[in-house]
């Protein structure tokens, strides 16, 4: 059954985004365009899906739970199976370093949210096209490698047969150790020859290894010319004076008959030229070449006598053993095989060159697309990094004009209310100027009819001595409306082709996004300024109210004290008993017990009010004061002992155990004693408040990596994990945790955190398994 073209799957795409709306929108859009789409909501699931069934392309969000997009991309690029999958980042992050990092970890593209569906589709199509081109190139290379492999396997089969023959001979002559050793050396030489496909390297390796193997004075390779003359093309000599490299040799005695014999495997074995019954001309030739003893084997390639491998003893006679002759023949065979292999390699190289030309032709077709992609990316990066409308349009116009090599490029912004278009920026080599001009859309209804309906168009108009100009107009628009237009002009009487138009449209889309972002940024800046003003008003109000509350509360405190004194005197006079200074002792002793109780409540609430006001003022002062605190040298042991005495009585009253763990000789530190006192007092106050009876409170001091570690741990109480992130927030209190019903302002830990930061330290809290520990880390400055 035929599948409609728009339903044929174009590719397999994986979308990774923890926002369901984005995931649904992208999945629906891409599915409608014929792509096979899978979606996951975090990086861990994405890695699992990719490893089980790799997609053709990945759209990857950055900010996700468990593992972010950068780490997902790094893991994909580190694995060979998923390294080639293109990754397009899709994120709300719009900072330059975010994009740079995306490309550093291997991203192929970067799209900023909110995205346009057409932009995403265009980016996907570009990446899939590039991936398809890479795949086609790899297929061509694979085809080449397959052909080389086939030829190599043929040679390997021949070599295998040779190895079998050598092995059989070694087994037959196992009793001859020298023969076995020489055959092993031959195998080594053969291996070295086979390691290279370069003909010069093969031949030079052969003569060097043979001379060292046979311990002779000279080894050379002689290559025949069509007239049976020849040239010494490579040699290895024991001394330079024996060299005949490059010498042309013409043997008048050599004929087709000798050539046929050598082609059939003839070996020339001469122990001494003067005792070998040679013709005088042959003796003279050999003597002229400084040859006294000569061993020659033919090099036959494809039934053709290619040359001779000649072993010479130049200064004295030398008999040649059958083993040496046999080894030289085998080595000649290996040289012939290597020659054939080199010839095949040259053929493969030629084939590769042909394929390379095809690849280059195909690459040339893709190069312009890649150049346009690079231009688009450069423009996108620049306009996305800018929040000034004029600069955005200036960048787009200049880059487009230079990238497309047009005569002029300009852009205009629309005022739809006034129905006007104002040219904001122009880059031109023409004599006419448009920048700063405003035109009424009503004067050119046909032009702006297309542009306002989001349609591009081309036209042609005469231009002075240059003949005609080809014009391309493209609207700048987004889902909220048309913002302006882009105009390009070229002098040649040629139209703008499809990929050029597509590039201009993509640039226009990027301009629309950037302009909208710039306008949103301007609006946001205005809102930020308003919020900052409100925040300042709030701070001023809080400061004023706190100071204004302190005065009447102070008067109330004084009045309460005077009432206590008056009440105590009244009761003393009535009962002739000593004055009671502690009002709590007379709670049930006099008829005024209710008055006493009310005074105690009023006193307690007044203290709470004063504490709240003081905490508010302290916080306000810390937030708006950046001057460093005055420090002095503090003896930790004396300071802790004095401070903890006041809490011992409170711990005893609550049946709590206060325990101190401090080194015998703790270091002296340079710090602010008031701030340090306030920090420890607040932490101990919290510990006493939340520790049940019969449980411990431990204060310990330790030194780790030049840091003073001050720990306050209380047992029998635990802060829920859900409350830990807010524990240092202003006015935050853990629900139902105040065991002794002492109340509090919820500002103590916020003050502690700010004081620790002012001292250059850090505070952390851990709570689990029935215990809670606050750790204050301060630098040791002596």
Coordinates of N, CA, C and O in Angstrom, one line a residue, residues 666-763:
X666 N 43.4 24.7 71.9 CA 42.8 25.2 70.7 C 43.5 26.5 70.2 O 44.1 27.2 71.0
X667 N 43.4 26.8 68.9 CA 44.1 28.0 68.4 C 43.4 29.3 68.8 O 42.2 29.3 69.1
X668 N 44.2 30.3 68.9 CA 43.6 31.7 69.0 C 43.2 32.2 67.6 O 44.0 31.9 66.7
X669 N 42.1 32.8 67.6 CA 41.6 33.3 66.3 C 41.4 34.8 66.3 O 41.1 35.3 67.4
X670 N 41.4 35.4 65.1 CA 41.2 36.8 65.0 C 39.7 37.0 64.5 O 39.4 36.6 63.4
X671 N 38.8 37.4 65.3 CA 37.4 37.5 64.9 C 36.7 38.6 65.7 O 37.3 39.2 66.6
X672 N 35.5 38.8 65.5 CA 34.7 39.8 66.2 C 33.9 39.1 67.3 O 33.1 38.2 67.1
X673 N 34.2 39.4 68.6 CA 33.7 38.6 69.7 C 32.1 38.8 69.8 O 31.4 37.8 70.1
X674 N 31.6 40.0 69.5 CA 30.1 40.2 69.6 C 29.4 39.3 68.6 O 28.4 38.6 68.9
X675 N 29.9 39.3 67.4 CA 29.3 38.5 66.3 C 29.4 37.0 66.7 O 28.5 36.2 66.5
X676 N 30.6 36.6 67.1 CA 30.8 35.2 67.5 C 29.9 34.8 68.6 O 29.4 33.7 68.7
X677 N 29.8 35.7 69.6 CA 28.9 35.4 70.8 C 27.4 35.2 70.3 O 26.7 34.2 70.7
X678 N 27.0 36.1 69.4 CA 25.6 36.0 68.9 C 25.4 34.7 68.2 O 24.3 34.1 68.3
X679 N 26.4 34.3 67.4 CA 26.2 33.1 66.6 C 26.0 31.9 67.5 O 25.1 31.1 67.3
X680 N 26.9 31.7 68.5 CA 26.8 30.5 69.4 C 25.6 30.6 70.3 O 25.0 29.6 70.5
X681 N 25.3 31.8 70.8 CA 24.1 32.0 71.6 C 22.8 31.5 70.9 O 22.0 30.8 71.4
X682 N 22.6 32.0 69.6 CA 21.5 31.6 68.9 C 21.4 30.1 68.6 O 20.3 29.5 68.7
X683 N 22.6 29.5 68.3 CA 22.6 28.1 68.0 C 22.3 27.3 69.3 O 21.6 26.3 69.3
X684 N 22.9 27.7 70.4 CA 22.6 27.0 71.7 C 21.1 27.2 72.1 O 20.5 26.3 72.7
X685 N 20.6 28.4 71.9 CA 19.2 28.7 72.2 C 18.3 27.7 71.5 O 17.3 27.2 72.0
X686 N 18.5 27.5 70.2 CA 17.8 26.6 69.4 C 17.9 25.2 69.9 O 16.9 24.4 69.9
X687 N 19.2 24.8 70.2 CA 19.4 23.4 70.7 C 18.6 23.2 72.0 O 18.0 22.1 72.2
X688 N 18.7 24.1 72.9 CA 17.9 23.9 74.2 C 16.4 23.9 74.0 O 15.7 23.2 74.6
X689 N 16.0 24.7 73.0 CA 14.5 24.8 72.7 C 14.0 23.5 72.2 O 12.8 23.1 72.6
X690 N 14.7 22.7 71.3 CA 14.2 21.6 70.6 C 14.7 20.3 71.2 O 14.3 19.2 70.7
X691 N 15.5 20.2 72.2 CA 16.1 19.0 72.8 C 15.2 18.5 73.9 O 14.9 19.2 74.9
X692 N 14.7 17.2 73.9 CA 13.9 16.7 74.9 C 14.7 16.4 76.2 O 15.9 16.4 76.1
X693 N 14.0 16.2 77.3 CA 14.8 15.8 78.6 C 15.6 14.5 78.4 O 15.3 13.7 77.6
X694 N 16.6 14.5 79.2 CA 17.5 13.3 79.2 C 18.3 13.1 77.9 O 18.8 12.0 77.7
X695 N 18.4 14.1 77.1 CA 19.2 14.1 75.8 C 20.3 15.1 75.9 O 20.4 16.0 76.8
X696 N 21.3 14.9 75.0 CA 22.5 15.6 75.1 C 22.5 16.8 74.1 O 21.9 16.8 73.1
X697 N 23.3 17.9 74.5 CA 23.6 19.0 73.6 C 25.2 19.0 73.6 O 25.8 19.2 74.7
X698 N 25.8 18.9 72.4 CA 27.2 18.8 72.4 C 27.8 20.0 71.6 O 27.3 20.3 70.5
X699 N 28.7 20.7 72.2 CA 29.4 21.8 71.5 C 30.9 21.4 71.3 O 31.5 21.0 72.3
X700 N 31.3 21.3 70.1 CA 32.7 20.8 69.8 C 33.4 21.8 68.9 O 32.8 22.6 68.1
X701 N 34.7 21.8 69.1 CA 35.6 22.6 68.3 C 36.7 21.8 67.7 O 37.3 20.9 68.3
X702 N 37.0 22.0 66.3 CA 38.0 21.2 65.6 C 38.6 22.1 64.6 O 38.0 23.1 64.2
X703 N 39.8 21.8 64.2 CA 40.5 22.5 63.1 C 40.8 21.6 61.9 O 41.3 20.5 62.1
X704 N 40.2 22.0 60.8 CA 40.4 21.2 59.6 C 40.8 22.1 58.4 O 40.0 23.0 58.1
X705 N 41.9 21.8 57.8 CA 42.4 22.5 56.6 C 42.3 24.1 56.8 O 41.7 24.8 56.0
X706 N 43.0 24.5 57.9 CA 43.1 25.9 58.2 C 41.7 26.6 58.4 O 41.5 27.8 58.2
X707 N 40.7 25.8 58.8 CA 39.4 26.3 59.1 C 39.0 25.9 60.5 O 39.2 24.7 60.9
X708 N 38.4 26.8 61.2 CA 37.8 26.4 62.6 C 36.4 25.9 62.4 O 35.5 26.5 61.8
X709 N 36.2 24.6 62.8 CA 34.9 24.0 62.7 C 34.2 24.1 64.1 O 34.6 23.4 65.1
X710 N 33.2 24.9 64.2 CA 32.4 25.0 65.4 C 31.1 24.3 65.2 O 30.3 24.7 64.4
X711 N 30.9 23.2 66.0 CA 29.7 22.3 65.8 C 28.8 22.4 67.1 O 29.3 22.3 68.2
X712 N 27.5 22.5 66.8 CA 26.5 22.4 67.9 C 25.5 21.3 67.5 O 24.8 21.4 66.5
X713 N 25.5 20.2 68.3 CA 24.7 19.1 68.0 C 23.7 18.8 69.1 O 24.1 18.8 70.3
X714 N 22.4 18.7 68.8 CA 21.4 18.3 69.8 C 20.8 16.9 69.4 O 20.5 16.7 68.2
X715 N 20.6 16.1 70.4 CA 20.1 14.7 70.1 C 18.6 14.7 70.5 O 18.1 15.4 71.4
X716 N 17.9 13.7 69.9 CA 16.5 13.5 70.3 C 15.5 14.4 69.5 O 14.3 14.3 69.7
X717 N 16.1 15.2 68.5 CA 15.2 16.0 67.7 C 15.8 16.0 66.3 O 17.0 15.9 66.1
X718 N 14.9 16.1 65.3 CA 15.3 16.1 63.9 C 14.4 17.0 63.1 O 13.2 17.2 63.3
X719 N 15.1 17.8 62.2 CA 14.4 18.7 61.3 C 14.0 17.9 60.1 O 14.8 17.3 59.4
X720 N 12.7 18.0 59.7 CA 12.3 17.3 58.5 C 13.1 17.7 57.3 O 13.4 18.9 57.2
X721 N 13.3 16.8 56.4 CA 14.1 17.1 55.1 C 13.4 18.2 54.3 O 14.1 19.0 53.7
X722 N 12.1 18.3 54.4 CA 11.4 19.3 53.6 C 11.6 20.7 54.2 O 11.4 21.7 53.5
X723 N 12.0 20.8 55.5 CA 12.2 22.1 56.1 C 13.6 22.6 56.0 O 13.9 23.8 56.2
X724 N 14.6 21.7 55.7 CA 16.0 22.1 55.7 C 16.3 23.2 54.7 O 17.0 24.2 55.0
X725 N 15.7 23.2 53.5 CA 16.1 24.3 52.5 C 15.7 25.7 53.0 O 16.2 26.7 52.6
X726 N 14.6 25.8 53.9 CA 14.1 27.1 54.4 C 14.6 27.4 55.8 O 14.1 28.4 56.3
X727 N 15.5 26.7 56.4 CA 15.8 26.8 57.8 C 16.4 28.2 58.1 O 16.3 28.7 59.2
X728 N 17.1 28.8 57.1 CA 17.8 30.1 57.3 C 16.9 31.2 56.8 O 17.4 32.4 56.8
X729 N 15.7 31.0 56.4 CA 14.8 32.1 55.9 C 14.3 32.9 57.0 O 14.1 32.4 58.2
X730 N 14.0 34.2 56.7 CA 13.5 35.1 57.8 C 12.1 34.6 58.2 O 11.3 34.2 57.3
X731 N 11.8 34.6 59.5 CA 10.5 34.3 60.1 C 10.1 32.8 59.8 O 8.9 32.5 60.1
X732 N 11.0 32.0 59.4 CA 10.7 30.6 59.1 C 10.9 29.8 60.4 O 11.9 29.9 61.0
X733 N 9.9 29.0 60.8 CA 10.0 28.2 62.0 C 9.4 26.8 61.7 O 8.4 26.7 61.0
X734 N 10.1 25.8 62.2 CA 9.7 24.4 62.0 C 8.4 24.1 62.8 O 8.3 24.4 64.0
X735 N 7.3 23.7 62.1 CA 6.0 23.5 62.7 C 6.1 22.4 63.8 O 6.7 21.4 63.6
X736 N 5.5 22.7 65.0 CA 5.3 21.7 66.1 C 6.6 21.2 66.6 O 6.7 20.0 67.1
X737 N 7.7 22.0 66.5 CA 9.0 21.5 67.0 C 9.4 22.1 68.3 O 10.3 21.6 69.0
X738 N 8.7 23.2 68.8 CA 9.1 23.9 70.0 C 8.6 23.1 71.2 O 7.4 23.3 71.7
X739 N 9.4 22.2 71.7 CA 9.0 21.3 72.8 C 8.7 22.0 74.1 O 7.8 21.6 74.8
X740 N 9.4 23.1 74.4 CA 9.2 23.8 75.6 C 8.3 25.1 75.5 O 8.1 25.9 76.4
X741 N 7.7 25.2 74.3 CA 6.7 26.3 74.1 C 7.3 27.7 74.4 O 6.7 28.5 75.0
X742 N 8.6 27.9 74.0 CA 9.2 29.2 74.3 C 9.0 30.2 73.2 O 9.3 31.4 73.5
X743 N 8.5 29.8 72.1 CA 8.2 30.8 71.1 C 9.5 31.3 70.4 O 10.6 30.8 70.7
X744 N 9.4 32.3 69.6 CA 10.6 32.8 68.9 C 10.2 33.7 67.8 O 9.0 33.7 67.3
X745 N 11.2 34.5 67.3 CA 10.9 35.4 66.2 C 11.0 34.8 64.8 O 10.5 35.3 63.8
X746 N 11.8 33.7 64.7 CA 12.1 33.1 63.4 C 13.1 33.8 62.7 O 13.3 33.6 61.5
X747 N 13.9 34.7 63.4 CA 14.9 35.5 62.8 C 16.3 35.1 63.2 O 17.3 35.5 62.7
X748 N 16.4 34.2 64.2 CA 17.7 33.9 64.8 C 18.6 33.3 63.8 O 19.8 33.7 63.7
X749 N 18.2 32.2 63.1 CA 19.1 31.5 62.2 C 19.4 32.4 61.0 O 20.5 32.3 60.4
X750 N 18.5 33.3 60.6 CA 18.8 34.2 59.5 C 19.9 35.2 59.9 O 20.8 35.5 59.2
X751 N 19.9 35.6 61.2 CA 20.9 36.5 61.7 C 22.2 35.7 61.8 O 23.3 36.3 61.4
X752 N 22.2 34.5 62.2 CA 23.4 33.7 62.3 C 24.1 33.5 61.0 O 25.3 33.7 60.8
X753 N 23.3 33.2 59.9 CA 23.8 33.0 58.6 C 24.5 34.3 58.1 O 25.6 34.3 57.5
X754 N 23.9 35.5 58.3 CA 24.5 36.7 57.9 C 25.7 37.1 58.6 O 26.7 37.6 58.1
X755 N 25.7 36.8 60.0 CA 26.9 37.1 60.7 C 28.1 36.2 60.3 O 29.2 36.6 60.3
X756 N 27.8 34.9 60.0 CA 28.8 34.0 59.6 C 29.4 34.5 58.3 O 30.7 34.5 58.1
X757 N 28.6 34.9 57.4 CA 29.1 35.4 56.1 C 30.0 36.7 56.3 O 31.0 36.9 55.7
X758 N 29.5 37.6 57.3 CA 30.3 38.8 57.5 C 31.7 38.4 58.1 O 32.7 39.1 57.9
X759 N 31.8 37.3 58.8 CA 33.1 36.8 59.3 C 33.9 36.1 58.3 O 35.0 35.5 58.6
X760 N 33.4 35.9 57.1 CA 34.1 35.2 56.0 C 34.0 33.7 56.1 O 34.8 33.0 55.5
X761 N 32.9 33.2 56.8 CA 32.8 31.8 57.0 C 31.5 31.3 56.3 O 30.9 31.9 55.4
X762 N 31.2 30.0 56.6 CA 30.0 29.4 56.1 C 29.3 28.5 57.1 O 30.0 28.1 58.1
X763 N 28.0 28.3 57.0 CA 27.3 27.5 58.0 C 26.5 26.5 57.2 O 26.0 26.7 56.1

